CSV table of C-alpha atoms and ligand atoms in Angstrom, one decimal:
chain,number,residue,atom,x,y,z
A,1,MET,CA,115.3,125.4,102.4
A,2,PRO,CA,112.0,126.3,104.2
A,3,HIS,CA,111.4,125.5,107.8
A,4,TYR,CA,109.2,122.4,107.7
A,5,LYS,CA,106.8,121.7,110.6
A,6,LEU,CA,104.8,118.4,110.6
A,7,THR,CA,102.0,118.3,113.1
A,8,TYR,CA,100.5,114.9,114.1
A,9,PHE,CA,99.6,112.8,117.2
A,10,PRO,CA,102.6,111.4,119.2
A,11,ILE,CA,102.3,108.0,117.4
A,12,ARG,CA,103.7,106.6,114.1
A,13,GLY,CA,100.3,106.2,112.3
A,14,ALA,CA,99.6,108.4,109.3
A,15,GLY,CA,102.5,110.8,110.1
A,16,GLU,CA,105.4,108.4,110.1
A,17,GLY,CA,105.8,108.2,106.3
A,18,SER,CA,106.5,111.9,106.0
A,19,ARG,CA,108.8,111.8,109.0
A,20,GLN,CA,110.8,109.0,107.3
A,21,ILE,CA,110.9,110.9,104.0
A,22,PHE,CA,112.5,113.8,105.9
A,23,ALA,CA,114.9,111.4,107.6
A,24,LEU,CA,115.9,109.7,104.3
A,25,ALA,CA,116.6,113.1,102.7
A,26,GLY,CA,118.6,114.2,105.7
A,27,GLN,CA,116.3,117.2,106.0
A,28,GLU,CA,115.7,118.9,109.3
A,29,PHE,CA,112.1,119.3,110.3
A,30,GLU,CA,110.0,120.2,113.3
A,31,ASP,CA,108.4,117.0,114.5
A,32,ASN,CA,105.4,118.6,116.3
A,33,ARG,CA,103.7,115.8,118.3
A,34,VAL,CA,100.4,117.0,119.6
A,35,PRO,CA,98.7,115.2,122.5
A,36,ARG,CA,95.0,114.4,122.2
A,37,GLU,CA,94.1,117.0,124.9
A,38,GLN,CA,95.7,119.8,122.9
A,39,TRP,CA,94.3,118.7,119.5
A,40,LEU,CA,90.8,120.1,119.9
A,41,THR,CA,92.1,123.6,120.1
A,42,LEU,CA,94.1,123.1,116.9
A,43,LYS,CA,91.5,121.1,115.0
A,44,PRO,CA,89.6,124.2,113.5
A,45,THR,CA,92.9,125.4,112.0
A,46,ALA,CA,93.7,122.2,110.2
A,47,PRO,CA,92.9,122.2,106.5
A,48,PHE,CA,90.4,119.2,106.8
A,49,GLY,CA,90.1,119.2,110.6
A,50,GLN,CA,92.5,116.3,110.8
A,51,MET,CA,96.2,115.5,111.2
A,52,PRO,CA,98.8,115.1,109.9
A,53,TYR,CA,99.4,118.5,108.2
A,54,LEU,CA,102.6,120.1,107.0
A,55,GLU,CA,103.5,123.8,107.4
A,56,PHE,CA,106.2,125.6,105.4
A,57,ASP,CA,106.6,129.0,103.8
A,58,GLY,CA,103.3,130.2,105.2
A,59,LYS,CA,101.5,127.3,103.5
A,60,LYS,CA,99.6,124.4,105.0
A,61,LEU,CA,99.2,121.0,103.4
A,62,ALA,CA,97.0,118.1,104.7
A,63,GLN,CA,96.3,114.5,103.7
A,64,SER,CA,99.2,112.2,104.5
A,65,TYR,CA,99.6,110.8,101.0
A,66,ALA,CA,99.6,114.3,99.4
A,67,ILE,CA,102.2,115.3,101.9
A,68,ASN,CA,104.3,112.2,101.3
A,69,ARG,CA,104.0,112.7,97.5
A,70,TYR,CA,105.0,116.4,97.7
A,71,LEU,CA,108.0,115.7,100.0
A,72,ALA,CA,109.1,112.7,97.9
A,73,ARG,CA,109.0,114.9,94.8
A,74,GLN,CA,111.0,117.6,96.5
A,75,PHE,CA,113.7,115.2,97.7
A,76,GLY,CA,113.8,112.8,94.8
A,77,PHE,CA,112.0,109.7,96.2
A,78,ALA,CA,108.8,109.8,94.1
A,79,GLY,CA,110.0,107.7,91.1
A,80,LYS,CA,112.3,108.6,88.2
A,81,SER,CA,109.7,109.0,85.5
A,82,ALA,CA,106.0,109.8,85.3
A,83,PHE,CA,105.2,106.1,85.0
A,84,GLU,CA,107.3,105.2,88.0
A,85,GLU,CA,105.6,107.9,90.0
A,86,ALA,CA,102.2,106.4,88.9
A,87,LEU,CA,103.4,102.9,89.9
A,88,VAL,CA,104.5,104.2,93.3
A,89,ASP,CA,101.1,105.9,93.8
A,90,SER,CA,99.3,102.6,92.8
A,91,LEU,CA,101.2,100.6,95.4
A,92,ALA,CA,100.6,103.3,98.0
A,93,ASP,CA,96.9,103.2,97.2
A,94,HIS,CA,96.9,99.5,97.4
A,95,LEU,CA,98.6,99.7,100.8
A,96,LYS,CA,95.8,102.0,101.9
A,97,ASP,CA,93.2,99.5,100.7
A,98,HIS,CA,95.0,96.8,102.7
A,99,MET,CA,95.0,99.0,105.8
A,100,SER,CA,91.2,99.5,105.4
A,101,GLU,CA,90.8,95.7,105.2
A,102,CYS,CA,92.8,95.2,108.4
A,103,ARG,CA,91.1,98.1,110.2
A,104,PRO,CA,88.8,96.0,112.5
A,105,TYR,CA,91.9,94.2,113.8
A,106,PHE,CA,93.9,97.5,114.3
A,107,VAL,CA,91.1,99.2,116.2
A,108,VAL,CA,91.0,96.4,118.8
A,109,PHE,CA,94.8,95.9,118.8
A,110,ALA,CA,95.3,99.7,119.5
A,111,GLY,CA,92.7,99.6,122.3
A,112,PHE,CA,90.2,101.9,120.5
A,113,GLY,CA,87.5,99.2,120.4
A,114,GLU,CA,86.5,96.0,122.1
A,115,GLY,CA,86.8,92.5,120.5
A,116,ASP,CA,88.8,89.3,120.4
A,117,VAL,CA,92.2,90.4,119.1
A,118,ASP,CA,93.4,86.9,118.4
A,119,LYS,CA,90.2,86.0,116.4
A,120,LEU,CA,90.6,89.3,114.5
A,121,ARG,CA,94.2,88.5,113.8
A,122,ARG,CA,93.3,85.1,112.4
A,123,GLU,CA,90.1,86.1,110.5
A,124,THR,CA,90.8,89.7,109.4
A,125,LEU,CA,94.5,90.5,109.5
A,126,ALA,CA,96.0,87.1,108.2
A,127,PRO,CA,93.7,86.8,105.1
A,128,ALA,CA,94.3,90.5,104.2
A,129,VAL,CA,98.1,90.0,104.5
A,130,THR,CA,98.0,86.8,102.6
A,131,LYS,CA,96.1,88.4,99.7
A,132,ASN,CA,97.9,91.8,99.6
A,133,TYR,CA,101.5,90.7,100.4
A,134,ALA,CA,101.3,88.4,97.5
A,135,PHE,CA,100.9,91.5,95.3
A,136,PHE,CA,103.8,93.2,97.0
A,137,THR,CA,105.9,90.1,96.4
A,138,LYS,CA,105.0,90.0,92.8
A,139,PHE,CA,106.1,93.6,92.3
A,140,LEU,CA,109.4,92.9,94.1
A,141,LYS,CA,110.1,89.8,92.0
A,142,GLU,CA,109.2,91.4,88.7
A,143,ASN,CA,111.2,94.6,89.5
A,144,GLY,CA,114.3,92.6,90.7
A,145,SER,CA,116.1,95.6,92.3
A,146,GLY,CA,115.0,94.9,95.8
A,147,PHE,CA,112.9,98.1,95.7
A,148,LEU,CA,109.2,98.0,94.8
A,149,VAL,CA,109.6,100.4,91.9
A,150,GLY,CA,112.6,101.3,89.8
A,151,SER,CA,116.2,101.0,90.9
A,152,SER,CA,116.2,103.2,94.0
A,153,VAL,CA,114.2,103.8,97.2
A,154,THR,CA,110.8,105.6,96.9
A,155,TRP,CA,108.3,106.7,99.5
A,156,VAL,CA,106.2,103.6,99.1
A,157,ASP,CA,109.2,101.4,100.1
A,158,LEU,CA,109.2,103.3,103.4
A,159,LEU,CA,105.5,102.8,104.0
A,160,VAL,CA,105.5,99.1,103.2
A,161,ALA,CA,108.7,98.4,105.1
A,162,GLN,CA,107.2,100.1,108.2
A,163,HIS,CA,104.0,98.1,108.0
A,164,THR,CA,106.1,94.9,107.5
A,165,ALA,CA,108.2,95.8,110.6
A,166,ASP,CA,105.0,96.3,112.6
A,167,LEU,CA,103.7,92.9,111.5
A,168,LEU,CA,107.0,91.2,112.3
A,169,LYS,CA,106.8,92.7,115.8
A,170,ASN,CA,103.2,91.8,116.6
A,171,SER,CA,102.1,89.0,114.3
A,172,PRO,CA,105.2,87.5,112.7
A,173,GLU,CA,103.4,84.3,111.7
A,174,VAL,CA,101.3,86.2,109.1
A,175,LEU,CA,104.5,86.8,107.1
A,176,ASP,CA,105.8,83.2,107.1
A,177,ALA,CA,105.1,82.9,103.4
A,178,PHE,CA,106.7,86.2,102.4
A,179,PRO,CA,110.5,86.0,102.5
A,180,GLU,CA,110.9,88.6,99.7
A,181,VAL,CA,108.9,91.2,101.6
A,182,LYS,CA,110.9,90.5,104.8
A,183,ALA,CA,114.2,91.0,102.8
A,184,HIS,CA,112.7,94.2,101.5
A,185,GLN,CA,112.0,95.5,105.0
A,186,GLN,CA,115.6,94.7,106.0
A,187,LYS,CA,117.0,96.4,103.0
A,188,ILE,CA,115.0,99.6,103.5
A,189,HIS,CA,115.6,99.7,107.3
A,190,SER,CA,119.4,99.3,106.6
A,191,ILE,CA,119.6,102.5,104.6
A,192,PRO,CA,121.8,104.6,106.9
A,193,ASN,CA,119.5,107.6,107.3
A,194,ILE,CA,116.5,105.4,108.0
A,195,LYS,CA,118.4,103.2,110.4
A,196,LYS,CA,119.5,106.2,112.3
A,197,TRP,CA,115.9,107.5,112.4
A,198,LEU,CA,114.6,104.2,113.6
A,199,GLU,CA,117.2,104.1,116.4
A,200,THR,CA,116.5,107.7,117.6
A,201,ARG,CA,112.7,108.3,117.0
A,202,PRO,CA,110.4,108.4,120.0
A,203,GLU,CA,109.3,104.9,121.0
A,204,THR,CA,105.6,104.5,120.5
A,205,PRO,CA,103.3,101.4,120.4
A,206,PHE,CA,101.9,102.1,117.0
B,301,LIG,N1,93.1,110.6,104.9
B,301,LIG,C1,93.7,111.3,106.0
B,301,LIG,C2,95.2,111.3,105.9
B,301,LIG,O1,95.7,110.3,105.4
B,301,LIG,O2,95.9,112.2,106.3
B,301,LIG,C3,93.2,110.8,107.3
B,301,LIG,C4,93.6,111.6,108.5
B,301,LIG,C5,93.1,111.1,109.8
B,301,LIG,O3,92.3,110.2,109.9
B,301,LIG,N2,93.6,111.7,110.9
B,301,LIG,C6,93.2,111.3,112.2
B,301,LIG,C7,92.8,112.5,113.0
B,301,LIG,O4,93.2,113.6,112.8
B,301,LIG,C8,94.4,110.7,112.9
B,301,LIG,S1,95.1,109.3,112.1
B,301,LIG,N3,91.9,112.3,114.0
B,301,LIG,C9,91.5,113.3,114.9
B,301,LIG,C10,90.2,113.9,114.4
B,301,LIG,O5,89.6,113.6,113.4
B,301,LIG,O6,89.8,114.9,115.1
C-alpha cells in the first residue's frame, strides 16, 4: 500500500469525506492539517491552488470529490456496478448543489461573514433542507437497504450522514420531517470503523 498524505485545513469541511473513507477502509493515512498561516507557502504547490489534495506514490490529486471517488474505488465503496457508481455520483453532486444553496447561511454560521444567522437559518437553510432532504428520503425509501445506493455503504452515505449529523447538532428542527435520513445517519455512524473515527478525530466546530 502507498503512503497516503491528505492535506487540508484543520477543519472537517471538504477534507472530511476522504478522511472517513480511509477510516472506513481501516487504511492508515497521514492526516496533514495545515493552519491558515502556513497555507500561503503551500498554495503554489497545490494542483489548483486549493486544498484538499492527496499525495501518494509521487502523485498529487486535488478536488475533494475526485479524491473521494478515487479512494472509494480503491477500497470498494464506490458502488458495485457502473450504474451504482453513477447513482452515487449523482447523489454527491446533488449534495454539492444543496451545500451551494445553503452557502449564505454557512458563511455567517462559520463566522466568515456578517448577517442574521437565525434569519438565514429560517430563510435559506430550512427551505434548502426541506427540498433536498425529500430527495434523499426518496432514494432511501426506494432503495430499501438503509443505504442510499445498493446494499452496502458508499462514499456518498458518509457525506450525507456527516451533513445530517452537523444539522442535528446545530439546527435539529430543520430535520423534523425526515426520520428516514436521521435513521440513515445513525446507521452509518454506527459502522464500527466510522464510530471509532468519530470518537477519536480532532474536535472542530465545522
Ligand atoms: N472544488 C474544490 C474541492 O471540492 O476540493 C474546492 C476546494 C476549496 O474551495 N478549498 C478551499 C481552499 O483551499 C477550502 S474548503 N481555500 C484556500 C484558498 O483558496 O486559498
